[in-house]
Amino acid sequence: MMYVQPLPPPAVSPRIGKIIKTGREQIHMLESGNADGNPVVLLHGCGSIAEEVMMPFAASGMHIIAPDRPGYGFSAALPAGERGPRGQSFWLERFLEALELDEVVLSGHSIGCAPALHLAARRPDLVKGLFLISPCCRPVPFKPFIVLRSAVAPFVGPVIRQHVIARWSSYFFERGLRASSCPNPVISELLTLPAMHMVNAASIATMAEELWAFNGDMQPLASLPAGLPVSVLFGREDRIIEPGWHLDWLHERHPALAVELLDGVGHMPHHVAPDLAVEMLGDLAGKRLDDLAGGTPDASMATVSGAM
């Protein structure tokens, strides 16, 4: 019997938007909605791209701007020493200045919340509100990250990045989606994302560098402005980060948080409960719920708790 190696799935092309030049770097961004509306800037999480975080909000009618964070997608990486959350907050500031934006609503998912928090603390004049989705913000205990550390280790790292991870990008992409979505099934729309564009040698190095800089950058973060509206959406069953660990830290820096905790939901609540995510973001952006595409949150969200 002849055994035939199955063909890999056809490559999916990434969405291509605009390239913004700040004077120091180029930033790729996607945009949707009414350009005359209040701007909302979305920041994706670790190992992701703008296309992913924009999915639940693209048809909301809000003016959505989603950049690929530095070193991901089509955006240039930052210099060494600037790749953690603090350095990315200056990158975000340059991005807003290049677009001539101020008083924006910032939203981030997971570690993408960290530069947004730094910018809000350092330049409150630029930030109208924060919408934090599964925020990874508090310094975390050591984790081995064996595969990731091996991929950036001297000598063997380039071989692993280029000939193992990049070659099997679809496998690592789907594995990451399952882990992030657990205990929920992977939303089918997420499987249409371009695996090879998201999992490659450059993005793996970027992931490692921002994770290694994370604790040192977040440790000294000061309190957030008392009058800044901050909303948080978390899944109670998040298996990537511990909700209580990060919420306690956020409450110390902003006691007036508006928090929604979803029963039975993991690290991707914006995909599992998109109507609720759109509603919460719309409240911060100054848009009424009946103005948003999709109407009211569906009845399946009856497990959502009230604000803490």
PDB file of C-alpha atoms in Angstrom:
ATOM      1  CA  MET A   1       0.000   0.000   0.000  1.00  0.00           C
ATOM      2  CA  MET A   2       1.292   3.460  -0.868  1.00  0.00           C
ATOM      3  CA  TYR A   3       1.046   6.090   1.835  1.00  0.00           C
ATOM      4  CA  VAL A   4       0.676   9.647   0.607  1.00  0.00           C
ATOM      5  CA  GLN A   5       1.571  12.656   2.713  1.00  0.00           C
ATOM      6  CA  PRO A   6      -1.627  14.753   2.981  1.00  0.00           C
ATOM      7  CA  LEU A   7      -1.395  18.203   1.510  1.00  0.00           C
ATOM      8  CA  PRO A   8      -1.381  21.087   3.991  1.00  0.00           C
ATOM      9  CA  PRO A   9      -4.401  23.400   3.921  1.00  0.00           C
ATOM     10  CA  PRO A  10      -4.087  26.269   1.451  1.00  0.00           C
ATOM     11  CA  ALA A  11      -2.349  29.323   2.827  1.00  0.00           C
ATOM     12  CA  VAL A  12      -4.673  32.093   3.915  1.00  0.00           C
ATOM     13  CA  SER A  13      -3.671  35.586   2.929  1.00  0.00           C
ATOM     14  CA  PRO A  14      -3.602  38.228   5.668  1.00  0.00           C
ATOM     15  CA  ARG A  15      -5.756  41.311   5.419  1.00  0.00           C
ATOM     16  CA  ILE A  16      -3.778  44.290   4.227  1.00  0.00           C
ATOM     17  CA  GLY A  17      -4.663  47.755   5.504  1.00  0.00           C
ATOM     18  CA  LYS A  18      -2.663  50.961   5.761  1.00  0.00           C
ATOM     19  CA  ILE A  19       1.000  51.532   6.568  1.00  0.00           C
ATOM     20  CA  ILE A  20       1.558  54.428   8.979  1.00  0.00           C
ATOM     21  CA  LYS A  21       5.024  55.936   9.297  1.00  0.00           C
ATOM     22  CA  THR A  22       5.811  57.611  12.595  1.00  0.00           C
ATOM     23  CA  GLY A  23       9.305  58.844  11.767  1.00  0.00           C
ATOM     24  CA  ARG A  24      10.855  55.934  13.660  1.00  0.00           C
ATOM     25  CA  GLU A  25       9.015  52.903  12.332  1.00  0.00           C
ATOM     26  CA  GLN A  26       6.252  51.673  10.077  1.00  0.00           C
ATOM     27  CA  ILE A  27       3.009  50.387  11.573  1.00  0.00           C
ATOM     28  CA  HIS A  28       0.390  48.355   9.775  1.00  0.00           C
ATOM     29  CA  MET A  29      -3.211  49.036  10.759  1.00  0.00           C
ATOM     30  CA  LEU A  30      -6.729  47.981   9.856  1.00  0.00           C
ATOM     31  CA  GLU A  31      -9.675  50.362  10.079  1.00  0.00           C
ATOM     32  CA  SER A  32     -13.449  50.042   9.978  1.00  0.00           C
ATOM     33  CA  GLY A  33     -16.583  51.986  10.791  1.00  0.00           C
ATOM     34  CA  ASN A  34     -17.427  55.666  10.617  1.00  0.00           C
ATOM     35  CA  ALA A  35     -14.239  57.746  10.433  1.00  0.00           C
ATOM     36  CA  ASP A  36     -16.166  60.692  11.909  1.00  0.00           C
ATOM     37  CA  GLY A  37     -16.968  58.746  15.073  1.00  0.00           C
ATOM     38  CA  ASN A  38     -15.006  58.645  18.304  1.00  0.00           C
ATOM     39  CA  PRO A  39     -11.829  56.649  17.594  1.00  0.00           C
ATOM     40  CA  VAL A  40     -11.265  53.323  19.315  1.00  0.00           C
ATOM     41  CA  VAL A  41      -7.813  51.724  19.153  1.00  0.00           C
ATOM     42  CA  LEU A  42      -7.606  47.945  19.629  1.00  0.00           C
ATOM     43  CA  LEU A  43      -4.401  46.173  20.663  1.00  0.00           C
ATOM     44  CA  HIS A  44      -4.100  42.427  20.109  1.00  0.00           C
ATOM     45  CA  GLY A  45      -2.492  39.971  22.492  1.00  0.00           C
ATOM     46  CA  CYS A  46       0.683  37.895  22.447  1.00  0.00           C
ATOM     47  CA  GLY A  47       1.250  36.005  19.194  1.00  0.00           C
ATOM     48  CA  SER A  48      -1.754  37.554  17.456  1.00  0.00           C
ATOM     49  CA  ILE A  49      -2.414  40.283  14.868  1.00  0.00           C
ATOM     50  CA  ALA A  50      -4.824  43.168  14.331  1.00  0.00           C
ATOM     51  CA  GLU A  51      -7.090  41.019  12.174  1.00  0.00           C
ATOM     52  CA  GLU A  52      -7.943  38.738  15.105  1.00  0.00           C
ATOM     53  CA  VAL A  53      -8.796  41.332  17.738  1.00  0.00           C
ATOM     54  CA  MET A  54     -10.835  43.347  15.241  1.00  0.00           C
ATOM     55  CA  MET A  55     -13.161  40.496  14.283  1.00  0.00           C
ATOM     56  CA  PRO A  56     -15.846  40.982  16.971  1.00  0.00           C
ATOM     57  CA  PHE A  57     -15.913  44.777  16.494  1.00  0.00           C
ATOM     58  CA  ALA A  58     -15.464  45.325  12.736  1.00  0.00           C
ATOM     59  CA  ALA A  59     -19.221  45.531  12.007  1.00  0.00           C
ATOM     60  CA  SER A  60     -20.104  47.519  15.151  1.00  0.00           C
ATOM     61  CA  GLY A  61     -20.314  50.872  13.377  1.00  0.00           C
ATOM     62  CA  MET A  62     -17.717  52.353  15.726  1.00  0.00           C
ATOM     63  CA  HIS A  63     -14.569  53.937  14.314  1.00  0.00           C
ATOM     64  CA  ILE A  64     -12.202  51.023  14.945  1.00  0.00           C
ATOM     65  CA  ILE A  65      -8.430  51.275  14.434  1.00  0.00           C
ATOM     66  CA  ALA A  66      -6.402  48.118  14.999  1.00  0.00           C
ATOM     67  CA  PRO A  67      -2.620  48.146  14.508  1.00  0.00           C
ATOM     68  CA  ASP A  68      -0.345  45.136  14.383  1.00  0.00           C
ATOM     69  CA  ARG A  69       1.742  45.626  17.520  1.00  0.00           C
ATOM     70  CA  PRO A  70       5.510  45.990  16.937  1.00  0.00           C
ATOM     71  CA  GLY A  71       7.145  42.835  15.639  1.00  0.00           C
ATOM     72  CA  TYR A  72       3.836  41.222  14.672  1.00  0.00           C
ATOM     73  CA  GLY A  73       2.105  41.087  11.316  1.00  0.00           C
ATOM     74  CA  PHE A  74       3.364  43.804   8.997  1.00  0.00           C
ATOM     75  CA  SER A  75       4.568  46.188  11.748  1.00  0.00           C
ATOM     76  CA  ALA A  76       8.284  46.737  12.264  1.00  0.00           C
ATOM     77  CA  ALA A  77       9.860  45.499  15.479  1.00  0.00           C
ATOM     78  CA  LEU A  78      11.125  47.927  18.105  1.00  0.00           C
ATOM     79  CA  PRO A  79      14.829  48.159  18.961  1.00  0.00           C
ATOM     80  CA  ALA A  80      16.179  45.904  21.690  1.00  0.00           C
ATOM     81  CA  GLY A  81      15.360  47.310  25.121  1.00  0.00           C
ATOM     82  CA  GLU A  82      12.080  48.871  23.956  1.00  0.00           C
ATOM     83  CA  ARG A  83      10.064  45.735  23.259  1.00  0.00           C
ATOM     84  CA  GLY A  84       8.278  45.430  26.601  1.00  0.00           C
ATOM     85  CA  PRO A  85       5.009  47.136  27.606  1.00  0.00           C
ATOM     86  CA  ARG A  86       6.663  50.420  28.601  1.00  0.00           C
ATOM     87  CA  GLY A  87       8.534  50.776  25.308  1.00  0.00           C
ATOM     88  CA  GLN A  88       5.381  49.835  23.445  1.00  0.00           C
ATOM     89  CA  SER A  89       3.492  52.621  25.218  1.00  0.00           C
ATOM     90  CA  PHE A  90       5.860  55.155  23.594  1.00  0.00           C
ATOM     91  CA  TRP A  91       5.321  53.335  20.284  1.00  0.00           C
ATOM     92  CA  LEU A  92       1.555  53.694  20.829  1.00  0.00           C
ATOM     93  CA  GLU A  93       1.978  57.388  21.594  1.00  0.00           C
ATOM     94  CA  ARG A  94       3.886  57.903  18.322  1.00  0.00           C
ATOM     95  CA  PHE A  95       1.154  55.984  16.484  1.00  0.00           C
ATOM     96  CA  LEU A  96      -1.586  58.248  17.873  1.00  0.00           C
ATOM     97  CA  GLU A  97       0.437  61.343  17.040  1.00  0.00           C
ATOM     98  CA  ALA A  98       0.989  60.137  13.465  1.00  0.00           C
ATOM     99  CA  LEU A  99      -2.793  59.745  13.110  1.00  0.00           C
ATOM    100  CA  GLU A 100      -3.363  63.100  14.859  1.00  0.00           C
ATOM    101  CA  LEU A 101      -5.584  61.428  17.445  1.00  0.00           C
ATOM    102  CA  ASP A 102      -6.154  62.355  21.042  1.00  0.00           C
ATOM    103  CA  GLU A 103      -8.729  61.366  23.673  1.00  0.00           C
ATOM    104  CA  VAL A 104      -9.128  57.897  22.200  1.00  0.00           C
ATOM    105  CA  VAL A 105     -10.682  54.855  23.808  1.00  0.00           C
ATOM    106  CA  LEU A 106      -7.986  52.192  24.130  1.00  0.00           C
ATOM    107  CA  SER A 107      -8.848  48.515  24.221  1.00  0.00           C
ATOM    108  CA  GLY A 108      -6.464  45.617  24.582  1.00  0.00           C
ATOM    109  CA  HIS A 109      -6.616  41.865  24.860  1.00  0.00           C
ATOM    110  CA  SER A 110      -4.361  39.992  27.299  1.00  0.00           C
ATOM    111  CA  ILE A 111      -0.793  41.389  27.231  1.00  0.00           C
ATOM    112  CA  GLY A 112      -1.989  44.019  24.740  1.00  0.00           C
ATOM    113  CA  CYS A 113      -3.576  45.763  27.741  1.00  0.00           C
ATOM    114  CA  ALA A 114      -0.161  46.437  29.289  1.00  0.00           C
ATOM    115  CA  PRO A 115       1.049  49.225  26.932  1.00  0.00           C
ATOM    116  CA  ALA A 116      -2.447  50.764  27.051  1.00  0.00           C
ATOM    117  CA  LEU A 117      -2.227  50.937  30.866  1.00  0.00           C
ATOM    118  CA  HIS A 118       1.223  52.507  30.697  1.00  0.00           C
ATOM    119  CA  LEU A 119       0.055  55.153  28.233  1.00  0.00           C
ATOM    120  CA  ALA A 120      -3.039  55.942  30.322  1.00  0.00           C
ATOM    121  CA  ALA A 121      -0.882  56.421  33.431  1.00  0.00           C
ATOM    122  CA  ARG A 122       1.774  58.470  31.641  1.00  0.00           C
ATOM    123  CA  ARG A 123      -0.354  60.475  29.168  1.00  0.00           C
ATOM    124  CA  PRO A 124      -3.920  60.661  30.545  1.00  0.00           C
ATOM    125  CA  ASP A 125      -4.654  63.503  28.128  1.00  0.00           C
ATOM    126  CA  LEU A 126      -4.555  61.017  25.253  1.00  0.00           C
ATOM    127  CA  VAL A 127      -6.886  58.394  26.711  1.00  0.00           C
ATOM    128  CA  LYS A 128     -10.659  58.815  27.026  1.00  0.00           C
ATOM    129  CA  GLY A 129     -11.310  55.343  28.435  1.00  0.00           C
ATOM    130  CA  LEU A 130      -9.926  51.816  28.734  1.00  0.00           C
ATOM    131  CA  PHE A 131     -11.611  48.557  27.799  1.00  0.00           C
ATOM    132  CA  LEU A 132      -9.476  45.669  29.043  1.00  0.00           C
ATOM    133  CA  ILE A 133     -10.242  42.163  27.759  1.00  0.00           C
ATOM    134  CA  SER A 134      -8.694  39.341  29.816  1.00  0.00           C
ATOM    135  CA  PRO A 135      -5.998  41.802  30.892  1.00  0.00           C
ATOM    136  CA  CYS A 136      -2.527  40.470  31.640  1.00  0.00           C
ATOM    137  CA  CYS A 137      -1.109  43.347  33.647  1.00  0.00           C
ATOM    138  CA  ARG A 138       0.265  42.180  37.004  1.00  0.00           C
ATOM    139  CA  PRO A 139       3.806  40.739  37.215  1.00  0.00           C
ATOM    140  CA  VAL A 140       3.479  36.978  37.071  1.00  0.00           C
ATOM    141  CA  PRO A 141       5.365  34.090  38.716  1.00  0.00           C
ATOM    142  CA  PHE A 142       8.036  32.374  36.646  1.00  0.00           C
ATOM    143  CA  LYS A 143       6.822  30.008  33.934  1.00  0.00           C
ATOM    144  CA  PRO A 144       9.215  27.766  32.002  1.00  0.00           C
ATOM    145  CA  PHE A 145       7.770  28.275  28.474  1.00  0.00           C
ATOM    146  CA  ILE A 146      10.058  25.456  27.337  1.00  0.00           C
ATOM    147  CA  VAL A 147       9.200  25.603  23.632  1.00  0.00           C
ATOM    148  CA  LEU A 148       9.409  29.394  23.507  1.00  0.00           C
ATOM    149  CA  ARG A 149      12.704  29.512  25.400  1.00  0.00           C
ATOM    150  CA  SER A 150      14.168  26.825  23.144  1.00  0.00           C
ATOM    151  CA  ALA A 151      13.107  28.826  20.096  1.00  0.00           C
ATOM    152  CA  VAL A 152      15.181  31.842  21.146  1.00  0.00           C
ATOM    153  CA  ALA A 153      18.102  30.009  22.744  1.00  0.00           C
ATOM    154  CA  PRO A 154      21.606  30.622  21.351  1.00  0.00           C
ATOM    155  CA  PHE A 155      22.686  28.375  18.475  1.00  0.00           C
ATOM    156  CA  VAL A 156      19.603  26.095  18.411  1.00  0.00           C
ATOM    157  CA  GLY A 157      17.015  28.904  18.509  1.00  0.00           C
ATOM    158  CA  PRO A 158      17.213  29.978  14.847  1.00  0.00           C
ATOM    159  CA  VAL A 159      16.988  26.339  13.737  1.00  0.00           C
ATOM    160  CA  ILE A 160      13.877  25.740  15.858  1.00  0.00           C
ATOM    161  CA  ARG A 161      12.211  28.981  14.741  1.00  0.00           C
ATOM    162  CA  GLN A 162      12.848  28.533  11.042  1.00  0.00           C
ATOM    163  CA  HIS A 163      12.750  24.776  10.534  1.00  0.00           C
ATOM    164  CA  VAL A 164      10.347  23.551  13.208  1.00  0.00           C
ATOM    165  CA  ILE A 165       7.894  26.219  14.351  1.00  0.00           C
ATOM    166  CA  ALA A 166       7.613  28.105  11.066  1.00  0.00           C
ATOM    167  CA  ARG A 167       7.443  24.866   9.065  1.00  0.00           C
ATOM    168  CA  TRP A 168       4.627  23.558  11.244  1.00  0.00           C
ATOM    169  CA  SER A 169       2.916  26.924  11.676  1.00  0.00           C
ATOM    170  CA  SER A 170      -0.599  25.509  11.225  1.00  0.00           C
ATOM    171  CA  TYR A 171      -0.042  22.976  14.012  1.00  0.00           C
ATOM    172  CA  PHE A 172       1.267  25.547  16.486  1.00  0.00           C
ATOM    173  CA  PHE A 173      -1.409  28.047  15.433  1.00  0.00           C
ATOM    174  CA  GLU A 174      -4.280  25.613  16.056  1.00  0.00           C
ATOM    175  CA  ARG A 175      -2.696  24.415  19.288  1.00  0.00           C
ATOM    176  CA  GLY A 176      -2.489  28.005  20.517  1.00  0.00           C
ATOM    177  CA  LEU A 177      -6.102  28.690  19.553  1.00  0.00           C
ATOM    178  CA  ARG A 178      -7.326  25.629  21.443  1.00  0.00           C
ATOM    179  CA  ALA A 179      -5.361  26.578  24.557  1.00  0.00           C
ATOM    180  CA  SER A 180      -6.568  30.185  24.482  1.00  0.00           C
ATOM    181  CA  SER A 181     -10.189  29.252  23.826  1.00  0.00           C
ATOM    182  CA  CYS A 182     -10.429  26.451  26.415  1.00  0.00           C
ATOM    183  CA  PRO A 183     -12.901  25.506  27.881  1.00  0.00           C
ATOM    184  CA  ASN A 184     -14.827  26.934  24.922  1.00  0.00           C
ATOM    185  CA  PRO A 185     -14.577  25.488  21.416  1.00  0.00           C
ATOM    186  CA  VAL A 186     -12.519  27.473  18.944  1.00  0.00           C
ATOM    187  CA  ILE A 187     -14.726  29.999  17.151  1.00  0.00           C
ATOM    188  CA  SER A 188     -14.799  28.971  13.488  1.00  0.00           C
ATOM    189  CA  GLU A 189     -13.954  32.476  12.277  1.00  0.00           C
ATOM    190  CA  LEU A 190     -10.606  32.281  14.104  1.00  0.00           C
ATOM    191  CA  LEU A 191      -9.610  29.311  11.956  1.00  0.00           C
ATOM    192  CA  THR A 192      -9.690  31.606   8.905  1.00  0.00           C
ATOM    193  CA  LEU A 193      -6.740  33.618  10.239  1.00  0.00           C
ATOM    194  CA  PRO A 194      -3.430  33.370   8.323  1.00  0.00           C
ATOM    195  CA  ALA A 195      -1.392  30.856  10.359  1.00  0.00           C
ATOM    196  CA  MET A 196       1.870  31.362   8.479  1.00  0.00           C
ATOM    197  CA  HIS A 197       1.588  35.132   8.898  1.00  0.00           C
ATOM    198  CA  MET A 198       1.064  34.777  12.654  1.00  0.00           C
ATOM    199  CA  VAL A 199       3.465  31.965  13.519  1.00  0.00           C
ATOM    200  CA  ASN A 200       6.900  32.600  12.047  1.00  0.00           C
ATOM    201  CA  ALA A 201      10.474  33.175  13.156  1.00  0.00           C
ATOM    202  CA  ALA A 202      10.009  36.915  13.721  1.00  0.00           C
ATOM    203  CA  SER A 203       6.777  36.638  15.717  1.00  0.00           C
ATOM    204  CA  ILE A 204       8.233  33.902  17.951  1.00  0.00           C
ATOM    205  CA  ALA A 205      11.192  36.125  18.807  1.00  0.00           C
ATOM    206  CA  THR A 206       8.819  39.032  19.482  1.00  0.00           C
ATOM    207  CA  MET A 207       6.703  36.916  21.835  1.00  0.00           C
ATOM    208  CA  ALA A 208       9.740  35.879  23.844  1.00  0.00           C
ATOM    209  CA  GLU A 209      11.140  39.390  24.120  1.00  0.00           C
ATOM    210  CA  GLU A 210       7.927  41.023  25.292  1.00  0.00           C
ATOM    211  CA  LEU A 211       7.251  38.259  27.812  1.00  0.00           C
ATOM    212  CA  TRP A 212      10.740  38.548  29.283  1.00  0.00           C
ATOM    213  CA  ALA A 213      10.395  42.335  29.640  1.00  0.00           C
ATOM    214  CA  PHE A 214       6.868  42.143  31.077  1.00  0.00           C
ATOM    215  CA  ASN A 215       7.474  41.810  34.834  1.00  0.00           C
ATOM    216  CA  GLY A 216      10.123  44.509  35.006  1.00  0.00           C
ATOM    217  CA  ASP A 217       7.988  46.958  33.037  1.00  0.00           C
ATOM    218  CA  MET A 218       4.747  46.376  34.936  1.00  0.00           C
ATOM    219  CA  GLN A 219       6.184  46.361  38.471  1.00  0.00           C
ATOM    220  CA  PRO A 220       6.512  50.170  38.783  1.00  0.00           C
ATOM    221  CA  LEU A 221       3.225  51.114  37.085  1.00  0.00           C
ATOM    222  CA  ALA A 222       1.601  53.934  39.033  1.00  0.00           C
ATOM    223  CA  SER A 223      -2.079  54.391  39.801  1.00  0.00           C
ATOM    224  CA  LEU A 224      -4.386  55.211  36.937  1.00  0.00           C
ATOM    225  CA  PRO A 225      -6.169  58.588  36.791  1.00  0.00           C
ATOM    226  CA  ALA A 226      -9.141  58.464  39.167  1.00  0.00           C
ATOM    227  CA  GLY A 227     -11.560  59.932  36.622  1.00  0.00           C
ATOM    228  CA  LEU A 228     -10.623  57.561  33.802  1.00  0.00           C
ATOM    229  CA  PRO A 229     -13.442  55.131  32.886  1.00  0.00           C
ATOM    230  CA  VAL A 230     -12.049  51.570  32.944  1.00  0.00           C
ATOM    231  CA  SER A 231     -14.099  48.515  31.994  1.00  0.00           C
ATOM    232  CA  VAL A 232     -12.864  44.936  32.241  1.00  0.00           C
ATOM    233  CA  LEU A 233     -14.202  41.785  30.569  1.00  0.00           C
ATOM    234  CA  PHE A 234     -12.927  38.461  31.914  1.00  0.00           C
ATOM    235  CA  GLY A 235     -13.853  34.802  31.643  1.00  0.00           C
ATOM    236  CA  ARG A 236     -14.006  33.016  34.990  1.00  0.00           C
ATOM    237  CA  GLU A 237     -12.520  29.868  33.420  1.00  0.00           C
ATOM    238  CA  ASP A 238      -9.518  31.603  31.857  1.00  0.00           C
ATOM    239  CA  ARG A 239      -6.709  29.016  31.774  1.00  0.00           C
ATOM    240  CA  ILE A 240      -4.071  31.302  30.303  1.00  0.00           C
ATOM    241  CA  ILE A 241      -4.024  33.849  33.119  1.00  0.00           C
ATOM    242  CA  GLU A 242      -5.678  33.916  36.546  1.00  0.00           C
ATOM    243  CA  PRO A 243      -8.476  36.557  36.614  1.00  0.00           C
ATOM    244  CA  GLY A 244      -8.292  37.198  40.360  1.00  0.00           C
ATOM    245  CA  TRP A 245      -4.528  37.737  40.266  1.00  0.00           C
ATOM    246  CA  HIS A 246      -4.815  40.558  37.745  1.00  0.00           C
ATOM    247  CA  LEU A 247      -8.100  42.032  38.972  1.00  0.00           C
ATOM    248  CA  ASP A 248      -6.743  42.510  42.497  1.00  0.00           C
ATOM    249  CA  TRP A 249      -3.776  44.407  41.063  1.00  0.00           C
ATOM    250  CA  LEU A 250      -6.007  46.567  38.875  1.00  0.00           C
ATOM    251  CA  HIS A 251      -8.336  47.387  41.784  1.00  0.00           C
ATOM    252  CA  GLU A 252      -5.341  48.702  43.748  1.00  0.00           C
ATOM    253  CA  ARG A 253      -4.576  51.137  40.929  1.00  0.00           C
ATOM    254  CA  HIS A 254      -8.148  52.069  40.025  1.00  0.00           C
ATOM    255  CA  PRO A 255     -10.799  51.218  42.647  1.00  0.00           C
ATOM    256  CA  ALA A 256     -13.711  52.197  40.366  1.00  0.00           C
ATOM    257  CA  LEU A 257     -13.318  49.433  37.792  1.00  0.00           C
ATOM    258  CA  ALA A 258     -16.446  48.209  35.990  1.00  0.00           C
ATOM    259  CA  VAL A 259     -15.950  44.442  35.740  1.00  0.00           C
ATOM    260  CA  GLU A 260     -17.934  41.741  33.949  1.00  0.00           C
ATOM    261  CA  LEU A 261     -17.040  38.112  34.719  1.00  0.00           C
ATOM    262  CA  LEU A 262     -18.451  35.438  32.419  1.00  0.00           C
ATOM    263  CA  ASP A 263     -19.180  31.961  33.735  1.00  0.00           C
ATOM    264  CA  GLY A 264     -17.843  29.098  31.632  1.00  0.00           C
ATOM    265  CA  VAL A 265     -15.716  31.375  29.447  1.00  0.00           C
ATOM    266  CA  GLY A 266     -11.945  31.226  28.898  1.00  0.00           C
ATOM    267  CA  HIS A 267      -9.334  33.654  27.600  1.00  0.00           C
ATOM    268  CA  MET A 268     -11.253  34.791  24.494  1.00  0.00           C
ATOM    269  CA  PRO A 269     -14.429  36.440  25.837  1.00  0.00           C
ATOM    270  CA  HIS A 270     -14.543  38.968  22.999  1.00  0.00           C
ATOM    271  CA  HIS A 271     -15.082  36.056  20.588  1.00  0.00           C
ATOM    272  CA  VAL A 272     -17.332  33.969  22.837  1.00  0.00           C
ATOM    273  CA  ALA A 273     -19.543  36.923  23.836  1.00  0.00           C
ATOM    274  CA  PRO A 274     -19.061  39.472  21.033  1.00  0.00           C
ATOM    275  CA  ASP A 275     -22.345  41.302  21.648  1.00  0.00           C
ATOM    276  CA  LEU A 276     -21.394  42.026  25.238  1.00  0.00           C
ATOM    277  CA  ALA A 277     -17.896  43.117  24.200  1.00  0.00           C
ATOM    278  CA  VAL A 278     -19.361  45.496  21.603  1.00  0.00           C
ATOM    279  CA  GLU A 279     -21.803  46.890  24.174  1.00  0.00           C
ATOM    280  CA  MET A 280     -19.074  47.544  26.756  1.00  0.00           C
ATOM    281  CA  LEU A 281     -16.768  49.154  24.213  1.00  0.00           C
ATOM    282  CA  GLY A 282     -19.636  51.197  22.786  1.00  0.00           C
ATOM    283  CA  ASP A 283     -20.463  52.559  26.246  1.00  0.00           C
ATOM    284  CA  LEU A 284     -16.921  53.915  26.566  1.00  0.00           C
ATOM    285  CA  ALA A 285     -16.908  55.277  23.023  1.00  0.00           C
ATOM    286  CA  GLY A 286     -20.122  57.200  23.668  1.00  0.00           C
ATOM    287  CA  LYS A 287     -22.337  55.155  21.351  1.00  0.00           C
ATOM    288  CA  ARG A 288     -25.779  53.899  22.353  1.00  0.00           C
ATOM    289  CA  LEU A 289     -26.391  50.165  22.236  1.00  0.00           C
ATOM    290  CA  ASP A 290     -29.246  50.520  19.720  1.00  0.00           C
ATOM    291  CA  ASP A 291     -26.793  52.258  17.354  1.00  0.00           C
ATOM    292  CA  LEU A 292     -24.533  49.196  17.272  1.00  0.00           C
ATOM    293  CA  ALA A 293     -24.786  46.445  14.720  1.00  0.00           C
ATOM    294  CA  GLY A 294     -26.263  43.264  16.104  1.00  0.00           C
ATOM    295  CA  GLY A 295     -28.728  44.832  18.550  1.00  0.00           C
ATOM    296  CA  THR A 296     -28.786  43.628  22.132  1.00  0.00           C
ATOM    297  CA  PRO A 297     -26.726  40.879  23.707  1.00  0.00           C
ATOM    298  CA  ASP A 298     -28.351  37.519  23.057  1.00  0.00           C
ATOM    299  CA  ALA A 299     -30.045  35.447  25.685  1.00  0.00           C
ATOM    300  CA  SER A 300     -27.149  33.004  25.861  1.00  0.00           C
ATOM    301  CA  MET A 301     -25.266  35.494  28.011  1.00  0.00           C
ATOM    302  CA  ALA A 302     -27.535  34.937  30.994  1.00  0.00           C
ATOM    303  CA  THR A 303     -24.526  33.625  32.910  1.00  0.00           C
ATOM    304  CA  VAL A 304     -22.817  37.009  32.975  1.00  0.00           C
ATOM    305  CA  SER A 305     -22.403  38.386  36.463  1.00  0.00           C
ATOM    306  CA  GLY A 306     -23.069  41.943  37.467  1.00  0.00           C
ATOM    307  CA  ALA A 307     -20.334  44.544  37.910  1.00  0.00           C
ATOM    308  CA  MET A 308     -18.029  43.966  40.811  1.00  0.00           C
TER     309      MET A 308
END
